[in-house]
Amino acid sequence: MPERIILASGSPIRRQLLENAGLTFDVEIARLDEDLIKTSLIAEGVYPRDIADALAEGKARKISLKHPDAMVIGCDQVISFKGQLISKSTSSDDAKRLLEQLQGERHRLLSAVVIYEGGEPKWRHIGEVKMTMRSLSAQYLSEYIDRNWHSVCDAVGCYKLEEEGVRLFSSIEGDYFNVLGLPLIPLLTYLTDRKIIAI
């Protein structure tokens, strides 16, 4: 059994989800050059699903090598739109351009989680959600970004379903936890099967 669990993510919502589920864990942020990794993988023709997995694994592996006695949970989330990877927006203007592209269309949100122990991968899962965005008026889109930019600037897709971002969508097909950035049910099932958490 691992001595402790470490979440290799600085995401407040991932931390909250695990805390709400009753897990005891530490947080240690894995510092990776995600843009460099994404650029390299895109150049190699890697699919967005596998990019999400690779980023989650990179984070878990980095922290696991520092703490070989711990179980390390690495996570990442990307958007696939018309076969292309969508990254986080770097400015409010960039966010408006992205939402203009996504409105009235469907995209796939891919949420990956990888567990490492002793520097080796032990388990992985990629959750997928199909998100259909409403057609938005130019005024609403601009006002939405102005109101929410401080909150969504670090969110892939520039929305958070637990906030006003839920109003952007006409249809969501898939697990809500995947949208929040953590395939929570499969993760808890794995931890239960390993008897790391009790039921």
Protein backbone atom coordinates (compact mmCIF):
# COMPACT_ATOMS: atom_id res chain seq x y z
CA MET A 1 0.00 0.00 0.00
CA PRO A 2 1.26 3.51 -0.74
CA GLU A 3 2.24 5.59 2.28
CA ARG A 4 0.22 8.55 1.07
CA ILE A 5 -1.66 9.99 -1.88
CA ILE A 6 -0.42 13.08 -3.72
CA LEU A 7 -2.48 15.11 -6.17
CA ALA A 8 -0.05 16.49 -8.78
CA SER A 9 -2.30 19.41 -9.68
CA GLY A 10 -2.88 22.94 -8.48
CA SER A 11 -6.51 22.92 -9.63
CA PRO A 12 -8.80 24.09 -6.79
CA ILE A 13 -11.79 22.19 -8.21
CA ARG A 14 -9.89 18.88 -8.44
CA ARG A 15 -8.75 19.34 -4.87
CA GLN A 16 -12.30 20.13 -3.76
CA LEU A 17 -13.72 17.07 -5.54
CA LEU A 18 -11.29 14.73 -3.78
CA GLU A 19 -11.84 16.43 -0.42
CA ASN A 20 -15.61 16.20 -0.85
CA ALA A 21 -15.22 12.48 -1.57
CA GLY A 22 -13.47 12.07 1.80
CA LEU A 23 -9.93 11.41 0.59
CA THR A 24 -6.86 12.34 2.60
CA PHE A 25 -4.07 13.56 0.33
CA ASP A 26 -1.32 16.10 -0.19
CA VAL A 27 -0.98 18.50 -3.11
CA GLU A 28 2.25 19.03 -5.01
CA ILE A 29 2.14 20.90 -8.30
CA ALA A 30 4.12 19.33 -11.13
CA ARG A 31 5.87 22.03 -13.14
CA LEU A 32 5.96 21.02 -16.80
CA ASP A 33 6.43 23.03 -19.98
CA GLU A 34 2.99 22.05 -21.23
CA ASP A 35 3.14 24.26 -24.32
CA LEU A 36 6.40 22.63 -25.43
CA ILE A 37 4.98 19.14 -24.87
CA LYS A 38 1.78 19.96 -26.76
CA THR A 39 3.67 21.53 -29.67
CA SER A 40 5.94 18.51 -29.96
CA LEU A 41 3.08 16.00 -29.83
CA ILE A 42 0.97 17.96 -32.32
CA ALA A 43 3.95 18.04 -34.71
CA GLU A 44 4.10 14.25 -34.42
CA GLY A 45 0.41 13.96 -35.31
CA VAL A 46 -0.68 12.75 -31.87
CA TYR A 47 -4.44 12.87 -31.27
CA PRO A 48 -5.85 15.27 -28.63
CA ARG A 49 -7.01 12.30 -26.50
CA ASP A 50 -3.44 11.02 -26.29
CA ILE A 51 -2.08 14.51 -25.60
CA ALA A 52 -4.34 14.77 -22.54
CA ASP A 53 -3.09 11.38 -21.39
CA ALA A 54 0.56 12.31 -21.98
CA LEU A 55 0.25 15.54 -19.99
CA ALA A 56 -1.47 13.79 -17.08
CA GLU A 57 1.20 11.09 -17.12
CA GLY A 58 4.03 13.62 -17.24
CA LYS A 59 2.73 15.31 -14.11
CA ALA A 60 2.21 12.05 -12.23
CA ARG A 61 5.63 10.73 -13.23
CA LYS A 62 7.50 13.89 -12.20
CA ILE A 63 6.07 13.86 -8.68
CA SER A 64 6.30 10.07 -8.37
CA LEU A 65 10.04 10.14 -9.03
CA LYS A 66 10.38 12.54 -6.09
CA HIS A 67 8.09 10.50 -3.83
CA PRO A 68 8.40 6.81 -4.81
CA ASP A 69 6.46 5.60 -1.75
CA ALA A 70 3.38 7.67 -2.62
CA MET A 71 0.49 7.14 -4.99
CA VAL A 72 0.51 10.14 -7.32
CA ILE A 73 -2.55 11.32 -9.25
CA GLY A 74 -1.83 13.32 -12.40
CA CYS A 75 -4.61 15.03 -14.37
CA ASP A 76 -5.06 17.08 -17.50
CA GLN A 77 -7.85 18.26 -19.73
CA VAL A 78 -7.97 19.33 -23.37
CA ILE A 79 -10.58 20.21 -25.97
CA SER A 80 -10.77 18.64 -29.41
CA PHE A 81 -12.62 20.75 -31.96
CA LYS A 82 -12.87 19.51 -35.54
CA GLY A 83 -9.87 17.29 -34.87
CA GLN A 84 -7.71 20.13 -33.59
CA LEU A 85 -6.40 20.69 -30.07
CA ILE A 86 -7.74 23.78 -28.30
CA SER A 87 -5.47 25.26 -25.64
CA LYS A 88 -6.14 27.76 -22.87
CA SER A 89 -6.67 31.33 -24.03
CA THR A 90 -3.92 33.80 -23.25
CA SER A 91 -6.09 36.95 -23.23
CA SER A 92 -9.71 38.02 -23.06
CA ASP A 93 -9.61 38.86 -26.79
CA ASP A 94 -8.28 35.38 -27.50
CA ALA A 95 -11.10 33.94 -25.39
CA LYS A 96 -13.72 35.86 -27.38
CA ARG A 97 -12.29 34.54 -30.65
CA LEU A 98 -12.37 30.99 -29.28
CA LEU A 99 -15.98 31.21 -28.14
CA GLU A 100 -16.94 32.68 -31.52
CA GLN A 101 -15.48 29.54 -33.10
CA LEU A 102 -17.15 27.13 -30.67
CA GLN A 103 -20.63 28.68 -30.62
CA GLY A 104 -23.31 26.71 -32.40
CA GLU A 105 -20.90 23.77 -32.71
CA ARG A 106 -20.05 20.61 -30.81
CA HIS A 107 -16.63 19.92 -29.32
CA ARG A 108 -15.15 17.08 -27.29
CA LEU A 109 -13.72 17.69 -23.84
CA LEU A 110 -11.16 15.06 -22.82
CA SER A 111 -10.25 14.63 -19.16
CA ALA A 112 -7.32 12.34 -18.35
CA VAL A 113 -6.15 10.91 -15.03
CA VAL A 114 -3.05 8.77 -14.53
CA ILE A 115 -1.81 7.12 -11.34
CA TYR A 116 1.88 6.48 -10.71
CA GLU A 117 3.60 4.57 -7.94
CA GLY A 118 7.34 4.10 -7.58
CA GLY A 119 7.97 5.99 -10.80
CA GLU A 120 5.78 3.59 -12.81
CA PRO A 121 2.28 3.97 -14.28
CA LYS A 122 -0.34 1.83 -12.53
CA TRP A 123 -3.67 3.02 -13.93
CA ARG A 124 -5.13 5.53 -16.38
CA HIS A 125 -8.51 6.69 -17.62
CA ILE A 126 -9.68 9.24 -20.16
CA GLY A 127 -13.20 10.59 -19.86
CA GLU A 128 -14.92 12.19 -22.83
CA VAL A 129 -17.81 14.65 -22.88
CA LYS A 130 -19.53 15.97 -26.00
CA MET A 131 -20.39 19.64 -25.52
CA THR A 132 -22.77 21.53 -27.83
CA MET A 133 -22.59 25.29 -27.44
CA ARG A 134 -25.53 27.59 -28.13
CA SER A 135 -25.37 30.33 -30.72
CA LEU A 136 -24.45 33.45 -28.76
CA SER A 137 -25.10 37.09 -29.51
CA ALA A 138 -22.02 39.24 -29.90
CA GLN A 139 -23.17 41.38 -26.98
CA TYR A 140 -23.68 38.45 -24.62
CA LEU A 141 -20.36 36.88 -25.60
CA SER A 142 -18.50 40.11 -24.92
CA GLU A 143 -20.29 40.70 -21.61
CA TYR A 144 -19.74 37.06 -20.56
CA ILE A 145 -15.98 37.39 -21.03
CA ASP A 146 -15.90 40.75 -19.27
CA ARG A 147 -17.76 39.31 -16.26
CA ASN A 148 -15.94 35.98 -16.07
CA TRP A 149 -12.44 36.39 -17.49
CA HIS A 150 -10.77 36.45 -14.07
CA SER A 151 -12.34 33.06 -13.31
CA VAL A 152 -12.13 31.29 -16.68
CA CYS A 153 -8.70 32.51 -17.82
CA ASP A 154 -7.19 29.23 -16.60
CA ALA A 155 -10.01 27.04 -17.94
CA VAL A 156 -9.65 25.25 -21.25
CA GLY A 157 -12.57 26.42 -23.38
CA CYS A 158 -13.06 29.57 -21.26
CA TYR A 159 -16.01 28.20 -19.32
CA LYS A 160 -16.81 26.57 -16.00
CA LEU A 161 -20.06 24.64 -15.77
CA GLU A 162 -20.27 25.28 -12.05
CA GLU A 163 -20.51 28.99 -12.88
CA GLU A 164 -22.14 31.08 -15.61
CA GLY A 165 -20.49 28.93 -18.26
CA VAL A 166 -23.36 26.46 -17.96
CA ARG A 167 -25.53 28.98 -19.85
CA LEU A 168 -23.36 28.60 -22.96
CA PHE A 169 -24.53 25.05 -23.68
CA SER A 170 -27.61 23.50 -25.23
CA SER A 171 -26.44 19.91 -24.77
CA ILE A 172 -23.87 18.04 -22.67
CA GLU A 173 -23.35 14.32 -23.21
CA GLY A 174 -21.21 12.67 -20.57
CA ASP A 175 -20.09 12.72 -16.95
CA TYR A 176 -20.26 16.09 -15.20
CA PHE A 177 -17.08 15.33 -13.22
CA ASN A 178 -15.16 15.00 -16.48
CA VAL A 179 -16.16 18.55 -17.36
CA LEU A 180 -14.81 19.70 -14.00
CA GLY A 181 -11.45 18.13 -14.89
CA LEU A 182 -11.39 14.84 -13.01
CA PRO A 183 -12.94 11.46 -13.95
CA LEU A 184 -13.95 11.05 -10.32
CA ILE A 185 -16.14 7.92 -10.44
CA PRO A 186 -13.57 5.73 -12.29
CA LEU A 187 -10.84 7.03 -9.97
CA LEU A 188 -12.82 6.24 -6.82
CA THR A 189 -13.67 2.80 -8.22
CA TYR A 190 -9.97 2.08 -8.76
CA LEU A 191 -9.06 3.26 -5.25
CA THR A 192 -11.88 1.15 -3.81
CA ASP A 193 -10.84 -1.96 -5.74
CA ARG A 194 -7.27 -1.47 -4.44
CA LYS A 195 -8.72 -1.15 -0.91
CA ILE A 196 -7.04 2.22 -0.56
CA ILE A 197 -10.41 3.68 0.39
CA ALA A 198 -13.12 1.69 2.15
CA ILE A 199 -16.80 1.32 1.44
